Each structure stands twice: as structure tokens, then as C-alpha cells.
Amino acid sequence: MTMNDRKVIELEQGWAFMQKGITKLINLLEGVAEQQFNSEEYAMLYTTIYNMCTQKPPQDYSQQLYDRYREAFEEYINSMVMPALREKHNEFMLRELVQRWDNHKIMVRWLSRFFNYLDRYFIARRSLPALGEVGLMCFRDLVYQEMKNNVKDAVITLIDREREGEQIDRALLKNVLGIFVEIGMGSMEAYEADFEAPMLQDTAAYYSRKAASWIEEDSCPDYMLKAEECLKREKERVGHYLHSSSESKLLEKVQQELLSQYEQQLLEKEHSGCHALLRDDKVEDLSRMYRLFCRIPKGLEPVAAIFRMHVTEEGTTLVKQAEDAASSKKADKKDTVGVQEQAFVRKVIELHDKYLQYVSECFVNHSLFHKALKEAFEVFCNKGVGGSTSAELLATFCDNLLKKGGSEKLSDEAIEDTLEKVVKLLAYISDKDLFAEFYRKKLARRLLFDKSANDDHERSILTKLKQQCGGQFTSKMEGMVTDLTLARENQTLFEEYLSENPQSNPGIDLTVTVLTTGFWPSYKSSDLALPSEMVKCVETFKEFYQTKTKHRKLTWIYSLGTCNIVGKFEPKQIELVVTTYQAAVLLLFNAAERLSYSDIKGQLNLTDEDIVRLLHSLSCAKYKILNKEPNTKTVSGSDTFEFNNKFTDKMRRIKIPLPPMDEKKKVIEDVDKDRRYAIDASIVRIMKSRKVLPHQQLVLECVEQLGRMFKPDFKIIKKRMEDLIAREYLERDKDNPNMFRYLA
């Protein structure tokens, strides 16, 4: 049958047929007993619409059918859906809504199939909303708009009940909130404006009430436990029924009310705040504190500030305890003070270990806490104890670790570990150059007097110092260690020389250590008038050294030498281990029974200071090798001395100590001198590259350049600038005295 032969279907006639189909669909949805649509019925309904839309105008009823499609939904909603919803409340209303929404979607799906031909041609040509969209819009405009506030209130009430510990139907909430999302038809606007915003507001109010009572009742750890639990539950809530886009906003609200609002109050709680947690080593609570406050913008800053204050207080207490212990022991043996200072450094290392572990474990190595730890240690690590600077204390501590018979009895691994920690502490000390000088003095004593316990440890700490402070810092020390190796080889060659030239042998065993002047600390070289026995030794070594090199000058440092001499006393013969100076004094008594102070001074050609030290060690100390008249505890210029024939000791070999000169003053003077050179060099370097600079900037750049090794004093920098002007390296600008120019 052709198009022209087909019978025309009038609008009302066709719609009456469609209405039967729509009524059957509604009956099915409402649960009235009806047969399901069979394929023949479905085909008839579809064909009716097709025929009514493809008739020639004015019998083309596309527009009318499109309108009646919408009216079918409106009529169903107004007559059946809304009355059912209006008579129910709370959870029952939510269940009804979910059921009605599901039915509505089924109805949209079936009707849009019946009216499918409209979608394909009429709607496409006119750019009208699609059939599915029209169906959803009907629900939105007639159901959602009226019910949304009641629904939102009912959902929020259920959420609050769940927060209080009640069991609720989560699946129901998930379905209800799904309606808020779907009704937006691709946009989240409905969900966000009609549900999410009020829900967040309610969340804020709920947790604001909770926080206000918890902060009064609970300790800091208990409060944090509750806060962590709440955040965990809210996160789970999103997983159970809220839309995933709500997670960050919801957690932010909870954090704001529970943490941001009360952070200061919480951290400063008297017996349980951050200070107390640190004091009582509550590692788990501190970790929780970090986890909670790292979520908040700038939330960790107050925690780091309290951490810094706490570590500073602990360190300052250690300094005070060490200071008190040192001053109370001053009256006793001097050695005890050294023990106190050793214990102090050990405690500082332990303190650093403890809080470094906190930083890595509780605070997840966060840079804020590394910075806080550094700032805290810089405060008390630069305070002195018992008249010694921290730089000296660290150098002495290392000396004790590395020398034979030191007070620290540790395994090789423990020594390595401790050295590593000492080098870490050095990073906090501002006078690194002072440490270097003290360390070099003590290293020299260990190397020259064979006091070093282990060469590997010596090299190991130099490697660590080099990594921490740069190659320049350790270059002299490395030179010293190398010198000793070369000196041993040199000694072997000297012994070979003597065996090949027996006529040169001085008859005394002689060991000479040749050092490079630039590497070692500067020592006083005196014009000691050597006894004749020793002069021969010196001459022999000079001859040998001339065979090796003609271009080097030997300067003899007798103050560092030692001698083994035999004392023939009446009771028995005793070997005496003495310094070269002490040996020179004792050998004078081979030629004379009795000598006055002035005789000894004249023959040895030494200063009064040296002579007094030497004679005191031999006549007033533990071993009285010489008898002094008058027999007093001090040496004066009018005293006379004679060899003590009656001296004896249970040992066959004794070491007669010579109290060392106080080197501290000289070290500090040397460092000050080196600093002046360093400041000069820095100023010239800066000015050479910048040519013209204002005073303030020059000072700041100079401080920045030198800050790795020491903190230069502004006054000294100013003095050095004046000195460089006098030496014509710089000049002041004639018009602006605050500007400096470099003179090429």
C-alpha cells in the first residue's frame, strides 16, 4: 500500500489508542495486574506514532504529539506521584521518592521508545529537547523542585543520626543522593546547591558543637584521637553514599572546626599539649599530631615552633648542668672538668639522636622540623661550658675518641658512628675555623707522639669533615696525616744511611720526624743550646738530609722531642722518659754536682718561663730527680739544684711529665689572625667582581661568603675595610662616603 492509499489517522483517534498504551504502562508501574507488553502491542504503538507524524499537513501531528508526550508525564505526576509523596515523611518519604524516581525512569524509557520517531526527525530538525530530557525535566520541575528541601532535611537528619552512632540505611541515602546528581542532567549544580552546601553547613555546626565540649573535657591526645576518628568516618561516609566530589570539601570543613579553630588551644594544653608530649616521649601522639595538622594550611608551623622551643630548652638545660658541674669541680682535680665536658658532648649527641629520630619518624622528615631542629641546636651548641667554646669541646671529644687510652672505650663501629654524629653537630657550630684549629693541634699531638689509636679512624673523620665543610677545611689535616707516612719512610732511609756510613753514627738511637711547615700548627722554635751528645745527632741527620735535597731548610722544634735517658741512682738504675728540654737540663748534671738557676738558664739559653716549667717538673712534681734548695713548691731565680742520688721507684722505666703550655690562647690568636686574612680576601674578591658597592651590601656579601666557616664581627669587617683603604685596595666615593670603589 502506497503512502497515498494509507488511511489518515485523526489526532484524537490516534491519541485514544496511545492513551490505552500509556495507561497500561502506568498500571504496570503502579503494580496493577496487567499483562506485559508483547512485541505486537509495542509495534502497533510505535507504528501509530510513525503514521501520525508522516501524514501530509495539516494531518502531520508531530508538534501535538510532542506536547501530549510531556502532558502524559505531567498528568501522571500530578495525579499519582505527588499525592503519594506528600502523605509520607522522613525516611518513608525518601523510600517513596526513590521508588517514584525509578518508576519515572522506566516510564521515560518506554514512552520514548513508543514516540521514538519524534526523536529521530521532528526533534532533530527543530532543535527541541529530546524525549528522554523532557521526561526528566517534568520530574525535576514538578517533583524535585517541591520536594528538594524536605528531602535534603531528611537526609541531613539521617547523616547526623549516623554521626551519633545509629545504624541507618546507607543504600537508601546513596539512591536519594543519586537523584540529586542525575537531576542535574550532566551538571553537578543541583547536588552542590540543593544538598551539598546545606550538608556542609550542618557538618560545620555539628563539629563546632562537638569541638567546643571536647576541648574543655579532653586531654590533647584524647582530642586528637577523636578528631582522627571523625575524619576517618567522614571519609568512609563519602565512600558509602556521598558523591566523591564532596570528599575534599567535607574533610576541609571537619578539619576547620576540629583542628584549625582550636589548634593553639590544643597545642598549648597545660599537662597534655605538644610540650608535654615531647617531654614524655609520646611518639604515637606526636605522629598523630603531625598527621592531623599537616592537612591544614600552615598547620605545622605552630607545632614546629613548639618543637624548636622544647629542643632549645632541653639543650640549654644540658649546658647549664655542664656549666654547674664544671664550676663545682674546678676546685678539685682539673682532669674532672675534662670528664664533665666529655659527658656534656655525649649528652648533646644523644639529644640530637633522639630528636632527629622524632623528625624522621613522627614528623616524616618534613623540612619545617629539620629547620626547627637546626635552629634549636644552633642556639645552645654555640654556648661555651667551663670556659671552653663548643668548638674546643668537640675537638677534645674527638681527641678522646681517637687517641690511645682515651676515656671513650668503644668498638670500631661505635667510634665510626660517634664520629659521624660529631660531624653532624659541627654543622650547628658557627666557629668552624676554631674547631679546625683546635682539632689540628690535637691531631698533631696524636700523630707526633704516636697517640693515635687507629689510622683508619683518623682518615675516616677527615673524609666526613671534608664532605660537611669542603676540601679547604681539611686540606692541612690531610697533609699532616700524609706527612707522617712520609716521615716513617724517611726514617727507614736514615737508618739505611747510618748502616752504610758507620763513621757518621752518633752512638745514640735517633728518630727524626720531618714535617711540612704549612700543614702543621706553628710551634715556637727556640735556640736551645743542645748538650754535645745531641749536637752530633743533629749534625748527622743534616748530612743525611743534604744527600736527599739541597733546597729545603730544616727548622728544629726541640719542644716536641722526647728522649730516653738512663739515670744511675744509688738504689738502682732507672730509665727516664723525658722531653728533649728535660733531657738537656739533666745532662748538665753529668758535668756538675750542683747548679744554680742562673747557671742552668745561661747554659741552655732558654726563657725564664721555660726554665721554671722544666725545673718544676724535675724537682717539685711527683718524681724528684733533682733536689732543690730551698725545698719549696715553687721555683725562683735564687734556687740551686743538685742530682738526687737517693731517688728510686718501684718501676724500672718512668715517664716524667712536663705540664703542657696552655695552647688555648695561642689557638684563638691564630684563628683571629687567619680570620683577618679571610675577611680581607673576601672583601677584595667581592669588590674585584662588583667594582662599586655600598657599605651595607659589601658587609652583607662578606658575611654570606664567610658564614660557612665563622660568623664575622661587623666591627672587624669595618676595621678591615679601613685597612684595605689605607693599603689602597679600596677607596671611598668622594660624594658618597658610604660607597666603596675597587682600585685596580
Coordinates of N, CA and C in Angstrom, one line a residue, residues 220-316:
C220 N 44.8 16.6 75.2 CA 45.2 16.8 73.8 C 45.3 15.4 73.1
P221 N 45.9 14.4 73.6 CA 45.9 13.1 72.9 C 44.5 12.5 72.7
D222 N 43.6 12.7 73.7 CA 42.2 12.1 73.5 C 41.5 12.9 72.5
Y223 N 41.7 14.2 72.5 CA 41.0 15.1 71.5 C 41.5 14.7 70.1
M224 N 42.8 14.5 69.9 CA 43.3 14.1 68.6 C 42.8 12.8 68.1
L225 N 42.7 11.8 69.1 CA 42.1 10.5 68.7 C 40.7 10.7 68.2
K226 N 39.9 11.5 68.9 CA 38.5 11.7 68.4 C 38.5 12.4 67.0
A227 N 39.4 13.4 66.9 CA 39.4 14.2 65.6 C 39.8 13.2 64.5
E228 N 40.8 12.3 64.7 CA 41.3 11.4 63.7 C 40.1 10.4 63.3
E229 N 39.4 10.0 64.4 CA 38.3 9.0 64.1 C 37.2 9.7 63.3
C230 N 36.9 11.0 63.7 CA 35.9 11.7 62.9 C 36.3 11.9 61.4
L231 N 37.5 12.2 61.2 CA 37.9 12.4 59.8 C 37.9 11.1 59.0
K232 N 38.2 10.0 59.7 CA 38.2 8.7 59.1 C 36.7 8.3 58.7
R233 N 35.8 8.6 59.7 CA 34.4 8.3 59.4 C 33.8 9.1 58.3
E234 N 34.2 10.4 58.3 CA 33.6 11.3 57.2 C 34.1 10.8 55.9
K235 N 35.4 10.3 55.8 CA 36.0 9.8 54.6 C 35.2 8.6 54.1
E236 N 34.9 7.7 55.1 CA 34.1 6.5 54.8 C 32.7 6.9 54.3
R237 N 32.1 7.9 54.9 CA 30.8 8.4 54.6 C 30.7 8.7 53.1
V238 N 31.8 9.3 52.6 CA 31.8 9.7 51.1 C 31.8 8.4 50.3
G239 N 32.6 7.4 50.8 CA 32.6 6.1 50.1 C 31.3 5.4 50.1
H240 N 30.5 5.5 51.2 CA 29.2 4.8 51.3 C 28.1 5.5 50.5
Y241 N 27.9 6.8 50.6 CA 26.8 7.4 49.9 C 26.9 8.8 49.4
L242 N 27.9 9.5 49.8 CA 28.1 10.9 49.2 C 28.8 10.8 47.9
H243 N 28.7 11.9 47.1 CA 29.4 11.9 45.8 C 30.9 12.1 46.1
S244 N 31.7 11.5 45.3 CA 33.2 11.6 45.5 C 33.7 13.0 45.5
S245 N 33.0 13.9 44.8 CA 33.5 15.3 44.7 C 33.3 16.0 46.0
S246 N 32.5 15.4 47.0 CA 32.3 16.1 48.3 C 33.4 15.8 49.2
E247 N 34.3 14.8 48.9 CA 35.2 14.4 50.0 C 36.1 15.5 50.5
S248 N 36.8 16.2 49.5 CA 37.8 17.3 50.0 C 37.0 18.4 50.8
K249 N 35.8 18.8 50.3 CA 35.1 19.9 50.9 C 34.6 19.5 52.3
L250 N 34.2 18.2 52.4 CA 33.7 17.7 53.7 C 34.8 17.6 54.7
L251 N 35.9 17.0 54.3 CA 37.1 16.9 55.2 C 37.6 18.3 55.6
E252 N 37.6 19.2 54.7 CA 38.1 20.5 55.0 C 37.2 21.2 56.1
K253 N 35.9 21.0 56.0 CA 35.0 21.6 57.0 C 35.3 21.0 58.4
V254 N 35.5 19.6 58.4 CA 35.7 19.0 59.7 C 37.0 19.4 60.3
Q255 N 38.1 19.5 59.4 CA 39.4 20.0 59.9 C 39.3 21.4 60.4
Q256 N 38.5 22.2 59.7 CA 38.4 23.6 60.1 C 37.8 23.7 61.5
E257 N 36.8 23.0 61.7 CA 36.1 23.1 63.0 C 36.8 22.4 64.2
L258 N 37.4 21.2 63.9 CA 38.0 20.4 64.9 C 39.5 20.8 65.2
L259 N 40.2 21.2 64.1 CA 41.6 21.5 64.2 C 42.0 22.9 64.1
S260 N 41.6 23.6 63.0 CA 42.1 25.0 62.8 C 41.6 25.9 63.9
Q261 N 40.3 25.7 64.3 CA 39.7 26.6 65.3 C 40.4 26.5 66.6
Y262 N 40.9 25.3 67.0 CA 41.4 25.1 68.3 C 42.9 24.7 68.4
E263 N 43.6 24.9 67.3 CA 45.0 24.5 67.2 C 45.8 25.0 68.3
Q264 N 45.8 26.3 68.5 CA 46.6 26.9 69.5 C 46.3 26.4 70.9
Q265 N 45.0 26.4 71.2 CA 44.5 25.9 72.5 C 44.9 24.5 72.7
L266 N 44.8 23.7 71.7 CA 45.1 22.2 71.8 C 46.6 22.0 72.0
L267 N 47.4 22.7 71.2 CA 48.9 22.5 71.3 C 49.4 23.0 72.7
E268 N 48.7 24.0 73.2 CA 49.2 24.6 74.5 C 48.5 24.1 75.7
K269 N 47.8 23.0 75.6 CA 47.1 22.4 76.8 C 48.2 22.2 77.9
E270 N 47.8 22.5 79.1 CA 48.9 22.6 80.1 C 49.6 21.2 80.4
H271 N 48.8 20.2 80.6 CA 49.5 18.9 81.0 C 49.5 17.9 79.9
S272 N 49.0 18.3 78.7 CA 48.9 17.2 77.7 C 49.2 17.8 76.3
G273 N 49.6 19.1 76.2 CA 49.8 19.7 74.9 C 51.1 19.2 74.3
C274 N 51.5 19.9 73.2 CA 52.7 19.5 72.4 C 54.0 19.4 73.3
H275 N 54.2 20.4 74.2 CA 55.3 20.4 75.1 C 55.3 19.1 76.0
A276 N 54.2 18.8 76.5 CA 54.1 17.6 77.4 C 54.3 16.3 76.6
L277 N 53.8 16.3 75.4 CA 54.0 15.1 74.6 C 55.5 14.9 74.3
L278 N 56.2 16.0 74.0 CA 57.6 15.9 73.7 C 58.4 15.5 75.0
R279 N 58.0 16.2 76.1 CA 58.7 15.9 77.4 C 58.5 14.4 77.8
D280 N 57.3 13.9 77.5 CA 57.0 12.5 78.0 C 57.3 11.5 76.9
D281 N 57.9 11.9 75.8 CA 58.2 11.0 74.6 C 57.0 10.2 74.1
K282 N 55.9 10.9 73.9 CA 54.7 10.3 73.4 C 54.8 10.2 71.9
V283 N 55.5 9.3 71.4 CA 55.8 9.2 70.0 C 54.6 9.0 69.1
E284 N 53.7 8.2 69.6 CA 52.5 7.9 68.8 C 51.6 9.1 68.7
D285 N 51.5 9.8 69.8 CA 50.6 11.0 69.8 C 51.2 12.1 69.0
L286 N 52.6 12.2 69.0 CA 53.2 13.2 68.1 C 53.0 12.9 66.7
S287 N 53.1 11.6 66.3 CA 52.9 11.2 64.9 C 51.4 11.6 64.5
R288 N 50.5 11.4 65.4 CA 49.1 11.7 65.1 C 48.9 13.2 65.0
M289 N 49.6 14.0 65.8 CA 49.6 15.4 65.7 C 50.1 15.9 64.4
Y290 N 51.2 15.2 63.9 CA 51.7 15.6 62.6 C 50.6 15.2 61.5
R291 N 50.1 14.0 61.6 CA 49.1 13.6 60.5 C 47.9 14.5 60.5
L292 N 47.5 15.0 61.6 CA 46.3 15.9 61.6 C 46.6 17.2 61.1
F293 N 47.7 17.8 61.6 CA 47.9 19.3 61.3 C 48.6 19.5 60.0
C294 N 49.2 18.4 59.4 CA 49.8 18.6 58.1 C 48.7 18.8 57.0
R295 N 47.4 18.5 57.4 CA 46.3 18.6 56.4 C 45.9 20.1 56.3
I296 N 46.3 20.9 57.3 CA 45.8 22.3 57.4 C 46.8 23.2 56.8
P297 N 46.4 24.2 56.0 CA 47.4 25.2 55.6 C 48.1 25.9 56.8
K298 N 49.4 25.8 56.8 CA 50.3 26.4 57.8 C 50.0 25.8 59.2
G299 N 49.4 24.6 59.2 CA 49.0 23.9 60.4 C 50.2 23.4 61.2
L300 N 51.3 23.1 60.5 CA 52.5 22.6 61.1 C 53.4 23.6 61.7
E301 N 53.2 24.9 61.3 CA 54.2 25.9 61.8 C 54.2 26.0 63.3
P302 N 52.9 26.1 64.0 CA 53.0 26.2 65.5 C 53.6 25.0 66.1
V303 N 53.4 23.8 65.5 CA 53.9 22.5 66.1 C 55.5 22.6 66.0
A304 N 56.0 23.0 64.8 CA 57.4 23.2 64.6 C 58.0 24.2 65.6
A305 N 57.3 25.3 65.9 CA 57.8 26.3 66.8 C 57.9 25.8 68.2
I306 N 56.9 25.0 68.6 CA 56.9 24.4 70.0 C 58.1 23.4 70.0
F307 N 58.2 22.6 69.0 CA 59.3 21.6 68.9 C 60.7 22.3 69.0
R308 N 60.8 23.4 68.3 CA 62.1 24.2 68.4 C 62.3 24.7 69.8
M309 N 61.3 25.3 70.4 CA 61.4 25.8 71.8 C 61.8 24.7 72.8
H310 N 61.1 23.5 72.6 CA 61.4 22.4 73.5 C 62.8 21.9 73.4
V311 N 63.3 21.7 72.2 CA 64.7 21.2 72.0 C 65.7 22.2 72.5
T312 N 65.4 23.5 72.3 CA 66.3 24.6 72.8 C 66.4 24.6 74.3
E313 N 65.2 24.4 74.9 CA 65.2 24.3 76.4 C 66.0 23.1 76.9
E314 N 65.8 22.0 76.3 CA 66.5 20.8 76.7 C 68.0 21.0 76.6
G315 N 68.4 21.5 75.4 CA 69.8 21.7 75.2 C 70.4 22.8 76.2
T316 N 69.6 23.8 76.4 CA 70.1 24.9 77.3 C 70.3 24.3 78.7

